[in-house]
Coordinates of C-alpha atoms in Angstrom, one line a residue:
M1 CA 4.1 -1.1 35.8
I2 CA 1.9 -1.4 32.7
N3 CA -1.1 -3.7 33.2
T4 CA -1.2 -5.6 29.9
E5 CA -4.5 -7.4 30.7
A6 CA -6.1 -4.1 31.6
V7 CA -5.2 -2.7 28.2
R8 CA -6.4 -5.9 26.5
S9 CA -9.7 -5.7 28.4
S10 CA -10.1 -2.1 27.5
V11 CA -9.7 -2.7 23.8
L12 CA -11.7 -5.9 23.6
G13 CA -14.5 -4.2 25.5
D14 CA -14.5 -1.4 22.9
R15 CA -15.6 -3.5 19.9
A16 CA -19.0 -1.8 19.6
T17 CA -17.4 1.6 19.3
I18 CA -14.8 0.3 16.8
F19 CA -17.6 -1.1 14.6
R20 CA -19.6 2.1 14.9
Q21 CA -16.7 4.3 13.9
L22 CA -15.6 2.0 11.1
S23 CA -19.2 1.9 9.8
E24 CA -19.3 5.7 9.8
I25 CA -16.1 6.3 8.0
V26 CA -16.6 3.5 5.5
S27 CA -19.9 5.1 4.5
F28 CA -18.0 7.8 2.7
H29 CA -16.8 6.8 -0.8
S30 CA -13.8 9.1 -0.2
V31 CA -12.0 8.8 -3.6
H32 CA -9.6 11.7 -4.0
G33 CA -9.6 13.6 -7.3
D34 CA -13.0 12.5 -8.6
P35 CA -15.2 15.7 -8.9
E36 CA -18.4 13.5 -8.5
L37 CA -17.1 12.3 -5.2
A38 CA -15.7 15.5 -3.8
K39 CA -18.5 15.7 -1.2
Q40 CA -17.7 12.2 -0.1
A41 CA -14.0 13.0 0.3
A42 CA -14.8 16.2 2.2
G43 CA -17.3 14.3 4.4
A44 CA -14.6 11.8 5.4
A45 CA -12.1 14.5 6.2
S46 CA -14.8 16.2 8.4
W47 CA -15.4 12.9 10.2
V48 CA -11.7 12.5 10.9
H49 CA -11.5 16.0 12.2
T50 CA -14.3 15.4 14.7
A51 CA -12.9 11.9 15.7
L52 CA -9.5 13.4 16.5
E53 CA -11.0 16.1 18.6
E54 CA -13.0 13.6 20.5
A55 CA -9.7 11.8 21.1
G56 CA -8.5 14.9 23.0
L57 CA -6.2 16.2 20.3
D58 CA -5.7 19.7 18.9
V59 CA -6.6 19.4 15.2
E60 CA -5.5 21.3 12.2
A61 CA -7.1 20.6 8.8
I62 CA -4.8 21.5 5.9
T63 CA -5.8 21.7 2.3
T64 CA -2.7 20.4 0.5
A65 CA -1.1 21.1 -2.9
D66 CA -3.1 18.4 -4.6
G67 CA -6.5 19.6 -3.2
S68 CA -6.8 16.9 -0.6
V69 CA -7.3 17.5 3.1
A70 CA -4.8 16.3 5.6
L71 CA -5.8 16.2 9.3
I72 CA -3.1 16.6 11.9
G73 CA -4.0 16.1 15.5
T74 CA -1.5 16.8 18.3
R75 CA -0.9 16.6 22.0
K76 CA 2.3 18.0 23.4
P77 CA 4.7 15.7 25.3
A78 CA 5.3 16.1 29.0
E79 CA 8.7 17.5 29.9
G80 CA 11.5 15.3 28.7
Q81 CA 9.2 12.8 26.9
P82 CA 9.5 11.7 23.3
T83 CA 6.9 12.2 20.5
V84 CA 5.2 9.5 18.5
L85 CA 3.6 10.1 15.1
L86 CA 0.7 7.8 14.1
Y87 CA -0.1 7.7 10.4
C88 CA -3.0 6.5 8.2
H89 CA -5.1 7.8 5.4
H90 CA -8.9 8.5 4.9
D91 CA -9.1 8.2 1.1
V92 CA -9.8 5.0 -0.8
V93 CA -9.6 3.5 -4.2
P94 CA -12.9 3.5 -6.2
A95 CA -15.3 0.7 -5.2
G96 CA -15.9 -0.1 -8.8
D97 CA -19.0 -2.0 -10.0
P98 CA -21.3 -2.5 -7.0
A99 CA -22.6 -5.7 -8.6
A100 CA -19.1 -7.2 -8.0
W101 CA -19.7 -6.8 -4.2
T102 CA -21.8 -9.1 -2.1
N103 CA -23.1 -6.1 -0.2
D104 CA -23.1 -2.3 -0.7
P105 CA -19.4 -1.4 -0.6
C106 CA -20.1 1.7 1.5
T107 CA -22.1 -0.1 4.2
L108 CA -19.9 -2.0 6.7
T109 CA -21.3 -5.5 6.8
E110 CA -20.4 -8.5 9.0
R111 CA -20.2 -11.9 7.4
E112 CA -18.7 -15.0 9.0
G113 CA -16.6 -13.0 11.4
R114 CA -15.2 -10.4 9.0
W115 CA -16.3 -6.8 8.3
Y116 CA -16.7 -6.0 4.6
G117 CA -16.6 -2.5 2.9
R118 CA -14.4 -0.3 0.8
G119 CA -11.6 0.9 3.1
A120 CA -12.4 -1.5 5.9
A121 CA -8.8 -2.5 5.9
D122 CA -7.0 0.0 3.6
C123 CA -6.9 2.2 5.4
K124 CA -9.9 3.1 7.5
G125 CA -9.4 0.0 9.6
N126 CA -6.0 1.4 10.6
L127 CA -7.6 4.8 11.4
V128 CA -10.1 3.3 13.9
M129 CA -7.3 1.1 15.2
H130 CA -5.4 4.3 16.2
L131 CA -8.5 5.7 17.8
A132 CA -9.0 2.5 19.8
A133 CA -5.4 2.6 20.9
L134 CA -5.7 6.2 22.1
R135 CA -8.8 5.3 24.1
A136 CA -7.0 2.4 25.7
V137 CA -4.1 4.6 26.7
A138 CA -6.4 7.2 28.2
A139 CA -8.2 4.4 30.1
A140 CA -4.8 3.3 31.5
G141 CA -4.2 6.7 32.9
G142 CA -2.5 8.3 29.9
S143 CA 1.1 8.5 28.7
G144 CA 3.4 11.4 28.8
V145 CA 4.6 10.9 25.2
G146 CA 3.6 13.5 22.7
I147 CA 1.2 12.4 20.1
T148 CA 0.9 13.5 16.5
V149 CA -1.8 11.8 14.4
V150 CA -1.5 12.4 10.6
V151 CA -4.5 11.3 8.4
E152 CA -3.9 12.2 4.8
G153 CA -6.5 12.4 2.0
S154 CA -4.7 11.4 -1.3
E155 CA -2.5 8.4 -0.5
E156 CA -4.2 6.2 -3.1
K157 CA -3.4 8.8 -5.8
G158 CA 0.3 9.1 -4.8
G159 CA 0.1 11.4 -1.8
E160 CA 1.7 14.3 -3.6
G161 CA -0.1 16.8 -1.3
L162 CA 1.3 15.4 1.9
D163 CA 4.8 15.0 0.3
T164 CA 4.7 18.7 -0.5
L165 CA 3.4 19.6 3.0
I166 CA 6.3 17.6 4.6
E167 CA 8.8 19.7 2.5
E168 CA 7.1 23.0 3.3
R169 CA 6.3 22.4 7.0
P170 CA 8.6 19.6 8.3
E171 CA 8.1 20.7 11.9
L172 CA 4.5 19.3 11.8
F173 CA 6.0 15.8 11.4
A174 CA 8.8 16.0 14.0
A175 CA 8.8 12.8 16.0
D176 CA 11.1 10.3 17.7
A177 CA 9.1 7.4 16.4
I178 CA 6.8 7.2 13.4
M179 CA 4.2 4.5 13.3
I180 CA 2.9 4.1 9.8
A181 CA -0.2 1.9 9.9
D182 CA -0.7 1.0 6.2
T183 CA 0.6 -2.5 5.9
G184 CA -0.2 -5.6 7.9
N185 CA 0.3 -9.1 9.1
A186 CA 1.6 -12.2 7.1
A187 CA -1.7 -13.9 8.2
V188 CA -4.5 -13.4 10.6
G189 CA -3.0 -13.9 14.1
T190 CA 0.6 -13.6 13.0
P191 CA 2.0 -10.3 14.3
T192 CA 4.3 -8.8 11.7
L193 CA 6.6 -5.9 11.3
T194 CA 7.3 -4.8 7.7
T195 CA 11.0 -4.3 7.1
S196 CA 11.1 -3.0 3.6
L197 CA 8.9 -1.4 0.9
R198 CA 9.4 -1.5 -2.8
G199 CA 9.9 1.6 -4.8
G200 CA 8.7 1.9 -8.4
A201 CA 7.5 3.9 -11.3
Q202 CA 4.8 4.1 -14.0
L203 CA 5.7 3.8 -17.6
T204 CA 3.6 4.5 -20.7
V205 CA 4.8 2.6 -23.8
T206 CA 3.5 3.7 -27.3
V207 CA 4.3 1.8 -30.5
R208 CA 3.5 3.2 -33.9
T209 CA 3.9 1.5 -37.3
L210 CA 1.4 3.1 -39.8
E211 CA 0.0 6.5 -40.5
A212 CA -3.5 5.1 -40.1
P213 CA -5.4 1.8 -40.0
V214 CA -5.2 -0.1 -43.3
H215 CA -7.5 -2.9 -44.6
S216 CA -6.3 -6.3 -43.4
G217 CA -7.4 -7.9 -46.7
L218 CA -5.4 -5.6 -48.8
F219 CA -2.4 -5.0 -46.6
G220 CA -2.5 -7.6 -43.7
G221 CA 0.6 -9.8 -43.4
A222 CA 3.0 -7.3 -45.1
A223 CA 1.9 -4.2 -43.1
P224 CA 3.6 -4.0 -39.7
D225 CA 1.0 -4.5 -37.0
A226 CA 1.5 -2.2 -34.1
A227 CA -0.3 -4.5 -31.7
F228 CA 1.9 -7.4 -32.5
A229 CA 5.0 -5.1 -32.3
L230 CA 4.0 -4.0 -28.8
L231 CA 3.3 -7.6 -27.7
R232 CA 6.7 -8.8 -29.0
T233 CA 8.3 -5.9 -27.1
L234 CA 6.6 -6.7 -23.8
N235 CA 7.3 -10.4 -24.2
S236 CA 11.0 -9.7 -24.0
L237 CA 10.5 -8.7 -20.3
R238 CA 10.0 -12.3 -19.2
D239 CA 12.1 -15.4 -19.7
V240 CA 10.6 -18.8 -20.5
D241 CA 9.9 -19.5 -16.8
G242 CA 8.3 -16.1 -16.2
R243 CA 11.2 -14.4 -14.5
T244 CA 11.5 -10.7 -15.1
V245 CA 14.3 -9.7 -17.5
I246 CA 15.7 -6.1 -17.8
E247 CA 19.0 -5.7 -19.6
G248 CA 21.7 -4.4 -17.3
V249 CA 19.6 -5.0 -14.1
D250 CA 20.1 -7.9 -11.6
T251 CA 16.8 -9.8 -11.4
S252 CA 18.1 -12.9 -9.6
A253 CA 18.4 -11.9 -5.9
R254 CA 17.1 -14.2 -3.1
W255 CA 15.0 -13.3 -0.1
E256 CA 16.9 -14.3 3.1
G257 CA 14.1 -13.5 5.6
E258 CA 11.0 -15.5 6.7
P259 CA 9.5 -17.5 3.8
Y260 CA 6.3 -17.0 1.9
T261 CA 5.4 -20.6 0.9
P262 CA 4.1 -21.2 -2.7
K263 CA 1.0 -22.8 -1.1
D264 CA 0.2 -19.7 1.0
F265 CA 0.9 -17.4 -2.0
R266 CA -1.4 -19.3 -4.3
K267 CA -4.2 -19.1 -1.8
D268 CA -3.6 -15.4 -1.0
A269 CA -3.3 -14.4 -4.7
G270 CA -6.2 -16.5 -5.8
V271 CA -4.1 -18.4 -8.4
L272 CA -6.3 -20.7 -10.5
D273 CA -5.9 -24.5 -10.2
G274 CA -3.2 -25.8 -12.6
V275 CA -1.7 -22.4 -13.3
R276 CA 2.1 -22.3 -12.6
L277 CA 3.7 -19.6 -10.5
S278 CA 6.4 -17.5 -12.1
G279 CA 9.9 -19.0 -12.0
S280 CA 11.2 -22.5 -11.5
D281 CA 11.4 -24.8 -8.5
L282 CA 14.5 -22.8 -7.5
D283 CA 12.6 -19.6 -7.1
A284 CA 10.4 -18.6 -4.2
P285 CA 7.5 -16.2 -4.2
A286 CA 9.4 -14.0 -1.6
D287 CA 12.3 -13.7 -4.1
F288 CA 9.9 -12.1 -6.7
L289 CA 8.1 -9.9 -4.2
W290 CA 10.8 -8.5 -2.0
T291 CA 14.2 -8.7 -3.6
R292 CA 13.7 -8.5 -7.4
P293 CA 12.2 -5.9 -9.7
A294 CA 8.8 -6.7 -11.1
I295 CA 6.8 -5.4 -14.0
S296 CA 3.0 -5.6 -14.4
I297 CA 1.0 -4.6 -17.5
T298 CA -1.7 -2.6 -15.9
G299 CA -3.3 -1.3 -19.1
L300 CA -3.2 -2.4 -22.8
T301 CA -4.8 -0.6 -25.6
S302 CA -5.2 -1.0 -29.4
T303 CA -8.6 -1.5 -31.0
P304 CA -11.2 -2.6 -28.4
V305 CA -12.7 -6.0 -29.1
D306 CA -16.2 -4.7 -29.3
K307 CA -15.1 -2.2 -31.9
A308 CA -12.9 -4.5 -33.9
V309 CA -12.8 -4.1 -37.7
N310 CA -10.8 -5.8 -40.4
A311 CA -7.9 -3.4 -40.2
V312 CA -4.2 -3.5 -39.2
A313 CA -3.6 -1.5 -36.1
P314 CA -1.3 1.6 -36.6
V315 CA -0.7 2.2 -32.9
A316 CA -0.7 0.3 -29.6
Q317 CA -0.1 1.4 -26.1
A318 CA 0.6 -0.2 -22.7
K319 CA 0.8 1.1 -19.1
L320 CA 3.5 -0.6 -17.1
N321 CA 3.8 -0.6 -13.3
L322 CA 7.4 -1.2 -12.2
R323 CA 8.3 -2.2 -8.6
V324 CA 11.8 -2.4 -7.3
P325 CA 13.3 -3.6 -4.0
A326 CA 14.5 -1.0 -1.5
A327 CA 18.1 -1.5 -2.3
M328 CA 17.6 -0.6 -5.9
S329 CA 17.3 2.9 -7.4
A330 CA 13.9 3.3 -8.9
A331 CA 15.0 5.9 -11.3
D332 CA 18.0 3.9 -12.6
T333 CA 15.8 0.8 -12.9
A334 CA 13.1 2.7 -14.7
N335 CA 15.6 4.1 -17.2
A336 CA 17.1 0.7 -17.8
L337 CA 13.6 -0.7 -18.4
A338 CA 12.9 2.1 -20.9
E339 CA 16.1 1.4 -22.7
H340 CA 15.4 -2.3 -22.8
L341 CA 12.0 -1.6 -24.4
R342 CA 13.6 0.6 -27.0
N343 CA 16.2 -2.1 -27.8
H344 CA 13.6 -4.8 -28.2
V345 CA 10.9 -3.3 -30.4
P346 CA 10.7 -5.3 -33.6
W347 CA 10.8 -4.1 -37.2
D348 CA 12.2 -0.7 -36.4
A349 CA 8.8 0.3 -35.2
H350 CA 8.6 3.8 -33.6
I351 CA 8.5 3.5 -29.9
E352 CA 8.0 6.1 -27.1
V353 CA 8.5 5.5 -23.4
E354 CA 7.3 7.9 -20.8
I355 CA 8.4 7.5 -17.2
D356 CA 6.2 8.9 -14.4
D357 CA 5.7 8.8 -10.6
V358 CA 9.2 7.5 -9.7
N359 CA 9.7 6.7 -6.0
D360 CA 12.5 4.9 -4.2
G361 CA 11.8 2.0 -1.7
F362 CA 12.5 2.1 2.0
A363 CA 14.1 -0.3 4.5
T364 CA 14.0 0.0 8.3
D365 CA 16.2 -1.3 11.1
V366 CA 14.0 -3.6 13.2
H367 CA 16.6 -3.9 15.8
A368 CA 16.5 -0.1 16.7
P369 CA 15.1 0.7 20.1
A370 CA 11.6 1.8 19.3
L371 CA 11.0 -0.9 16.7
S372 CA 12.4 -3.6 19.1
L373 CA 9.8 -2.3 21.6
L374 CA 7.0 -2.4 19.1
R375 CA 7.9 -6.0 18.1
E376 CA 7.7 -7.0 21.8
C377 CA 4.3 -5.3 22.1
L378 CA 3.0 -7.0 19.0
A379 CA 4.1 -10.4 20.2
E380 CA 2.6 -9.7 23.6
A381 CA -0.7 -8.5 22.1
Y382 CA -1.1 -11.7 20.1
G383 CA 0.3 -14.0 22.8
T384 CA 3.2 -15.2 20.7
E385 CA 6.9 -15.6 21.4
H386 CA 8.0 -13.2 18.7
S387 CA 6.8 -11.0 15.8
A388 CA 7.5 -11.9 12.2
T389 CA 9.4 -9.6 9.9
L390 CA 8.6 -9.5 6.2
G391 CA 9.1 -7.3 3.2
S392 CA 6.2 -5.7 1.4
G393 CA 5.7 -5.6 -2.3
G394 CA 3.8 -2.3 -2.0
S395 CA 5.2 1.2 -2.1
I396 CA 4.6 4.0 0.5
P397 CA 6.6 7.0 -0.8
L398 CA 5.7 8.9 2.4
T399 CA 8.3 6.8 4.3
T400 CA 11.1 8.2 2.2
K401 CA 9.8 11.8 2.6
L402 CA 9.6 11.5 6.4
H403 CA 13.0 9.9 6.6
E404 CA 14.5 12.8 4.6
A405 CA 12.8 15.4 6.8
H406 CA 13.6 13.6 10.1
P407 CA 16.4 11.1 9.6
Q408 CA 16.8 10.6 13.4
A409 CA 13.2 9.2 13.7
E410 CA 12.6 5.5 13.8
I411 CA 9.9 4.4 11.3
A412 CA 7.8 1.4 11.8
L413 CA 5.5 -0.2 9.2
F414 CA 2.6 -2.4 10.4
G415 CA -1.2 -2.4 10.5
V416 CA -4.5 -4.4 10.3
E417 CA -4.2 -5.6 6.7
E418 CA -3.5 -9.2 5.8
P419 CA -3.9 -11.3 2.6
Q420 CA -7.5 -12.1 3.1
C421 CA -8.5 -8.4 3.2
L422 CA -8.4 -8.2 -0.6
I423 CA -7.6 -4.5 -0.5
H424 CA -8.4 -2.6 -3.7
S425 CA -10.7 -5.4 -4.8
A426 CA -14.4 -6.1 -4.5
D427 CA -15.4 -7.5 -1.1
E428 CA -12.5 -5.8 0.7
S429 CA -12.7 -6.8 4.4
V430 CA -11.0 -6.8 7.7
D431 CA -10.8 -9.2 10.5
P432 CA -11.9 -7.3 13.6
T433 CA -9.6 -9.2 15.8
E434 CA -6.7 -7.8 13.8
I435 CA -7.9 -4.2 14.6
E436 CA -8.1 -5.2 18.3
H437 CA -4.7 -6.9 18.5
I438 CA -2.9 -4.2 16.7
A439 CA -4.6 -1.5 18.9
I440 CA -3.5 -3.4 22.0
A441 CA 0.0 -3.5 20.7
E442 CA 0.0 0.2 19.8
A443 CA -1.4 1.2 23.2
L444 CA 1.2 -0.9 25.0
F445 CA 3.9 0.8 22.9
L446 CA 2.6 4.3 23.7
L447 CA 2.5 3.5 27.4
R448 CA 5.9 1.9 27.5
Y449 CA 7.7 4.3 25.2
A450 CA 7.4 7.1 27.9
Q451 CA 10.9 7.7 29.4

């Protein structure tokens, strides 16, 4: 019989260690692929290596194809017992301008009950959550299940290294249940299992109209302006109410799961007072986030404002981020988007569209045995009657790779992140009670999953 309160007491009594470990790993500005931060990334990998060994795991550090370091800690299962894989990553997005932060982004700082720092939630908070869960399992007498902990080092740059490693050495990732801790709850205190992830692609759009800039006084008005041509092209991707439009693609689906109210969405997204949300009163935020393709302009270039001269722009360029729901083919949707752009460029301007980083979405069956057990453990950890199920607007290509390598494994998506965390932004933070509750749930799952 699993003593739930003993597990709860074990984790809640562990907060000092959780804070210390999170402080230590947050101190590394572990951005993959930045030569100036290579020592920081290496330091984070070394810290993870030591932490996994301290958790009683046999650890292998593998330099992957993209130059990042993946740490894989293992403990073999007892005879006849299943294996559970626990996933997270030790790399982060750049902290950006330190002046935008209230405190140093690489110093974990407590303010008004939250812990602030780059990676505090995404995804180092999930890393220390796994470690806390493993300590709680050990304190409860252990579990016979096999444990594999995978901590990758380039997730924020696409995770190409780990994807390649899964293809080359799939046996390293063999498991009956795969716990991917890189999403989170609908709100603080609301246990949530993510049911789907969006796929997507990156597109670079370049529009050219002139051989070189020409004087706006001599030629402006008659000379085709590349910046205007690009803006007209991009404007064709939204209707008058702000809904996404891609010719040949259904962009009208409705979300049938638990709602995401406009009020909550406005608060979570930081929408300014008086600014309307996309769509009409018939559309819901969840429709846009979890069932329809979405396009964001993540970069826009012509002549920088601080270098403006009186000239007509000959070239303009935009970077687009495409997100598609799990049921849609990312490649087909990206190709349809590229064709739409070509068909809507004005004045027969020359247009080039490059498609990169295509990845399909992922959907999971929350009624499968392991996921049903996890939902029960999450609800019990939070003291609620049931766990919520939501889609996620983000993408984790790893899920598809693991499913292809081990299709029999159940894959769960959950974690310590929630809307207030502001992941990828200045003043990223985590609520420590989320780390504790998720660790309690994961520990209960590991103890009960033993057959």
